[in-house]
Coordinates of C-alpha atoms in Angstrom, one line a residue:
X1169 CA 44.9 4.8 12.7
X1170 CA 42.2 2.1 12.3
X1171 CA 38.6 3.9 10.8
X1172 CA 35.7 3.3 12.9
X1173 CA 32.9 1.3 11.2
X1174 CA 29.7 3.6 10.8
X1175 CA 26.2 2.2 12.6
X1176 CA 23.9 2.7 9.5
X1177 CA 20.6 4.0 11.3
X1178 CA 17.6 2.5 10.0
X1179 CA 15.3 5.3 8.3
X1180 CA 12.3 3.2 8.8
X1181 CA 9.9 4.1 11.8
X1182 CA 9.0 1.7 14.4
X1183 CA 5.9 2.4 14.0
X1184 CA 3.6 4.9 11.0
X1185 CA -0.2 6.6 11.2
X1186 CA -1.3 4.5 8.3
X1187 CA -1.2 0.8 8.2
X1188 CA 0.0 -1.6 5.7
X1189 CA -3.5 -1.5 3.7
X1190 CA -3.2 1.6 3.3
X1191 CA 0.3 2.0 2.2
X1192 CA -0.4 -0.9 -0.3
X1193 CA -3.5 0.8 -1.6
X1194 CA -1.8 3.9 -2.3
X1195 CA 0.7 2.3 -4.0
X1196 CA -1.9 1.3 -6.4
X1197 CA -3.8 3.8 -6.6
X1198 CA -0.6 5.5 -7.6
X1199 CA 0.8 2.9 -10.2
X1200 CA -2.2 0.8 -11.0
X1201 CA 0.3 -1.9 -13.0
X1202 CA 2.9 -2.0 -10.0
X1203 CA 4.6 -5.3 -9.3
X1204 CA 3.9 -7.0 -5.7
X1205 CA 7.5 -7.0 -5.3
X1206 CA 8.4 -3.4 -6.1
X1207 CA 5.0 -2.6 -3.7
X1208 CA 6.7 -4.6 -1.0
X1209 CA 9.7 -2.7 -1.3
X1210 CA 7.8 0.4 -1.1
X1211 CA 6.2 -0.6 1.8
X1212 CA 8.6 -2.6 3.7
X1213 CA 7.1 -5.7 4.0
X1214 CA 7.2 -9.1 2.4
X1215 CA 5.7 -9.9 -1.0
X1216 CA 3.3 -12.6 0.6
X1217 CA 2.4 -9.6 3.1
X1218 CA 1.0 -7.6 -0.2
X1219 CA -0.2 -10.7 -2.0
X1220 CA -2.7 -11.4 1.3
X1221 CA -3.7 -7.8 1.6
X1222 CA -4.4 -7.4 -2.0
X1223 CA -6.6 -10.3 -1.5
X1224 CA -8.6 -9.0 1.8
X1225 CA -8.8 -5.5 0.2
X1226 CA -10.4 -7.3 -3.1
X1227 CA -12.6 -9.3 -0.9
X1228 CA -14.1 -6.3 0.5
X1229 CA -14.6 -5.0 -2.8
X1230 CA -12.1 -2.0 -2.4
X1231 CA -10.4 -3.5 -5.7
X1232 CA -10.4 -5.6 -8.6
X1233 CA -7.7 -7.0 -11.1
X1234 CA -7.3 -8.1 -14.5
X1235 CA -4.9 -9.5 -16.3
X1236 CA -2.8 -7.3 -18.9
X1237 CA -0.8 -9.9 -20.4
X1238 CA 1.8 -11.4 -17.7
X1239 CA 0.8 -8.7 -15.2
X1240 CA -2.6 -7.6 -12.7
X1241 CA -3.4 -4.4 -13.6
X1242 CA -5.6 -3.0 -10.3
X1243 CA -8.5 -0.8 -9.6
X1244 CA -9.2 0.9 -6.9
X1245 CA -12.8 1.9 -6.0
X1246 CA -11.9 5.6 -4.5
X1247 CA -15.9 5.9 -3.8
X1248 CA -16.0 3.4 -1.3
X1249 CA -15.9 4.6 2.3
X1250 CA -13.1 4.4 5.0
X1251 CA -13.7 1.1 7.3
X1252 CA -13.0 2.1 11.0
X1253 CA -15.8 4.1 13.3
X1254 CA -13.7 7.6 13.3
X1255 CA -12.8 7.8 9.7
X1256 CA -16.0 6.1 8.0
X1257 CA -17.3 9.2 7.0
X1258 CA -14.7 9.1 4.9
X1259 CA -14.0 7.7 1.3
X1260 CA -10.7 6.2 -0.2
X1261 CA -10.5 8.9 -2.6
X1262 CA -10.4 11.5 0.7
X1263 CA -7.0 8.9 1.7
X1264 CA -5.5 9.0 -1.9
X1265 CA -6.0 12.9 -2.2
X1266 CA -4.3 13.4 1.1
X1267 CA -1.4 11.4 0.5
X1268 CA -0.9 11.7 -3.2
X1269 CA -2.4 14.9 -3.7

């Protein structure tokens, strides 16, 4: 009796309530020293995804890196508020306390 091959379901939503800036800020807000590839992973998307949204979200001042040998090491200014009209009254650290409690 042949086996039947099993359709592996994807676990990953077509869609989330957060968007990729926020995923990749959490991540380090998290693990401060995290590798753009592991974040990528995290977050399902592509490692130049994370590189460019590292750089807007720096541009914007919502955080800086330094260099700690061979690796970034990021901070995240928590104080800073939320961007859109219906969460501005909101700060980052309101988002990381949520999520990461």
């Amino acid at each position: 009796m042949a086996t039947k091959a099993k359709i592996k379901k994807s676990t990953t939503p077509s869609w989330t309530f957060l968007t990729n800036h926020a995923h990749v800020l959490l991540c380090l807000a998290k693990n401060p020293s995290e590798r753009i590839r592991d974040i990528a992973d995290t977050v399902g998307i592509t490692e130049r995804a994370v590189q460019r949204i590292i750089s807007e979200l720096e541009a914007e001042d919502y955080l800086e890196h330094v260099r700690d040998g061979r690796r970034n090491v990021y901070k995240v200014f928590s104080r800073k508020f939320l961007r859109h009209e219906i969460e501005k009254h909101r700060r980052i650290s309101d988002l990381i306390d949520l999520i990461n409690g």
